[in-house]
DNA sequence: GCCAACGTTGGC
DNA sequence: GCCAACGTTGGC
């Protein structure tokens, strides 16, 4: 099992939306690096649900992978903002199904993560806090996961 | 709303 | 293959 982080703007889709639906398709990823990470995901992998571009930027909870990746139907949907006319011949984008696991009592903020990274070397290579990183899907090492989870549990 | 940083496109 | 122009991401 591996760990991941995926970003979503809560105005579009939030941890509360996922909790209500219980399961959802994670689609609309239009970056090759992020797509390739989706293709590496396996059933049972756990994912931090990250809220971006909002008031409380940070990790809002946990979800898990409940299927293997498949072609993103939005890429072929002309009415979708994620429509990609260049994918018509062979859909090059991928989606994956995820399920709600838990929501934290409060979002573990990006500022908290950055502060933790100053003192905990396990976060030195964390893609999220690397300058200029805009990846919406990224791997998390087991050490990084445990380091941040320990902080969250001890609040 | 601003803007730094990044990814993609396309002319050459 | 280079790189300028453009579009997007996402924190602030």
PDB file of C-alpha atoms (C1' of nucleotides) in Angstrom, chain C:
ATOM      1  C1'  DG C   1      15.451  20.993 -30.331  1.00  0.00           C
ATOM      2  C1'  DC C   2      15.013  25.766 -28.778  1.00  0.00           C
ATOM      3  C1'  DC C   3      12.427  29.124 -26.660  1.00  0.00           C
ATOM      4  C1'  DA C   4       8.940  32.931 -26.547  1.00  0.00           C
ATOM      5  C1'  DA C   5       4.268  33.398 -25.717  1.00  0.00           C
ATOM      6  C1'  DC C   6       0.527  31.977 -23.513  1.00  0.00           C
ATOM      7  C1'  DG C   7      -2.535  29.627 -20.135  1.00  0.00           C
ATOM      8  C1'  DT C   8      -3.020  27.620 -15.560  1.00  0.00           C
ATOM      9  C1'  DT C   9      -2.238  26.734 -10.704  1.00  0.00           C
ATOM     10  C1'  DG C  10      -2.597  28.120  -6.245  1.00  0.00           C
ATOM     11  C1'  DG C  11      -0.868  30.737  -2.141  1.00  0.00           C
ATOM     12  C1'  DC C  12      -1.367  35.057  -0.323  1.00  0.00           C
TER      13       DC C  12
END
